[in-house]
Amino acid sequence: MGTGVKLFWDAASEEYADRQWKHGNIARFDYRQTKKALLRHLVPAKKERILEIGCGSGTWTQIIAPRCKELVAVDLSERMLGEARRSVARKNVRFLCCDFMKARLHGKFDKVFSVRAIEYV
């Protein structure tokens, strides 16, 4: 993934969660609808190992982590991961800073999900 994309998300890291999911009626509606769809289709279970591609500031990580055995959250931006680490303090979550397309992930995952990141891959 290009350096420009990484630099953009590094710079946006502190304001992303608020602006994307909380700032205004449209953002809050989008958050509620995305959360419903994610839980309805992913159906995380306590025995599962789940991979999140493009975890950003941890908005969805904090919702899925309590519902699974292990969650591996990958993001290109170290600053986004810093925000995610601050908002998701769980022992079953491992954060990896890397380009997902070049990631060396070990083991199998029961499920994989991504919210608003695949379009950058």
Coordinates of C-alpha atoms in Angstrom, one line a residue:
M1 CA 0.0 0.0 0.0
G2 CA 1.3 3.5 -0.8
T3 CA 3.1 5.7 1.6
G4 CA 0.5 8.4 1.0
V5 CA -2.2 6.2 2.4
K6 CA -0.2 5.4 5.5
L7 CA 0.7 9.1 6.1
F8 CA -3.0 10.1 5.7
W9 CA -4.2 7.7 8.3
D10 CA -1.4 8.5 10.7
A11 CA -2.5 12.2 10.5
A12 CA -6.2 11.4 10.9
S13 CA -5.7 8.9 13.7
E14 CA -6.7 11.2 16.6
E15 CA -9.9 12.5 15.1
Y16 CA -11.0 9.5 13.0
A17 CA -13.3 7.6 15.4
D18 CA -15.2 10.8 16.5
R19 CA -15.6 12.2 13.0
Q20 CA -16.4 8.9 11.2
W21 CA -18.8 7.3 13.7
K22 CA -20.0 9.9 16.3
H23 CA -20.0 13.4 14.7
G24 CA -23.5 14.1 13.5
N25 CA -26.7 12.2 12.9
I26 CA -25.4 10.5 9.7
A27 CA -22.3 9.3 11.3
R28 CA -24.2 7.9 14.3
F29 CA -26.7 6.2 12.0
D30 CA -23.9 4.7 10.0
Y31 CA -22.3 3.4 13.2
R32 CA -25.5 1.8 14.4
Q33 CA -26.2 0.2 11.0
T34 CA -22.6 -1.0 10.6
K35 CA -22.6 -2.5 14.1
K36 CA -25.9 -4.4 13.5
A37 CA -24.6 -5.8 10.1
L38 CA -21.2 -6.8 11.5
L39 CA -22.7 -8.7 14.5
R40 CA -25.4 -10.3 12.4
H41 CA -23.0 -11.5 9.7
L42 CA -19.9 -12.2 11.7
V43 CA -21.6 -13.9 14.6
P44 CA -18.4 -14.0 16.8
A45 CA -18.2 -16.9 19.2
K46 CA -16.1 -17.3 22.4
K47 CA -14.1 -20.2 20.9
E48 CA -13.1 -18.4 17.7
R49 CA -9.9 -16.8 16.6
I50 CA -10.8 -13.8 14.4
L51 CA -8.7 -11.5 12.2
E52 CA -9.6 -7.8 11.7
I53 CA -8.1 -6.1 8.6
G54 CA -7.7 -2.4 9.0
C55 CA -8.7 -2.0 12.6
G56 CA -8.0 1.7 12.7
S57 CA -8.7 3.3 16.0
G58 CA -10.4 0.1 17.4
T59 CA -14.0 1.0 17.0
W60 CA -15.0 -2.5 15.9
T61 CA -12.1 -4.3 17.7
Q62 CA -13.7 -3.2 21.1
I63 CA -17.1 -4.7 20.0
I64 CA -15.8 -8.0 18.7
A65 CA -13.0 -8.7 21.2
P66 CA -15.2 -9.6 24.2
R67 CA -17.1 -12.0 22.0
C68 CA -14.2 -14.2 20.8
K69 CA -11.2 -16.2 22.1
E70 CA -8.6 -14.2 20.3
L71 CA -8.6 -11.2 17.9
V72 CA -5.7 -10.2 15.7
A73 CA -6.1 -6.6 14.6
V74 CA -4.0 -5.4 11.7
D75 CA -3.5 -1.8 10.5
L76 CA -1.0 0.1 8.4
S77 CA -0.9 3.1 10.7
E78 CA 1.1 2.9 13.9
R79 CA -0.8 6.0 15.1
M80 CA -4.1 4.4 14.5
L81 CA -2.9 1.4 16.4
G82 CA -1.9 3.7 19.3
E83 CA -5.5 4.9 19.4
A84 CA -6.8 1.3 19.2
R85 CA -4.5 0.2 22.0
R86 CA -5.8 3.0 24.2
S87 CA -9.5 2.1 23.6
V88 CA -9.1 -1.7 23.7
A89 CA -7.3 -3.0 26.7
R90 CA -7.9 -6.7 26.4
K91 CA -5.5 -9.6 26.8
N92 CA -7.1 -11.5 23.9
V93 CA -6.3 -8.8 21.4
R94 CA -3.0 -8.6 19.5
F95 CA -2.3 -5.6 17.3
L96 CA 0.0 -5.8 14.3
C97 CA 1.3 -2.8 12.4
C98 CA 1.8 -3.8 8.8
D99 CA 0.5 -3.8 5.3
F100 CA -2.1 -6.6 5.3
M101 CA -1.1 -7.7 1.8
K102 CA 2.5 -8.3 3.1
A103 CA 1.6 -9.6 6.6
R104 CA 3.0 -12.9 7.9
L105 CA 0.2 -14.2 9.9
H106 CA 0.6 -17.5 11.7
G107 CA -2.1 -20.0 12.4
K108 CA -5.6 -20.2 11.1
F109 CA -8.5 -17.9 11.7
D110 CA -12.1 -19.0 12.1
K111 CA -13.4 -15.7 10.7
V112 CA -12.0 -12.5 9.1
F113 CA -13.7 -9.1 8.9
S114 CA -13.0 -5.6 7.8
V115 CA -15.0 -2.4 8.0
R116 CA -14.1 0.4 5.7
A117 CA -10.6 -0.8 4.8
I118 CA -10.8 -3.3 1.9
E119 CA -11.2 -0.4 -0.5
Y120 CA -7.6 0.6 0.2
V121 CA -6.1 -2.8 -0.4

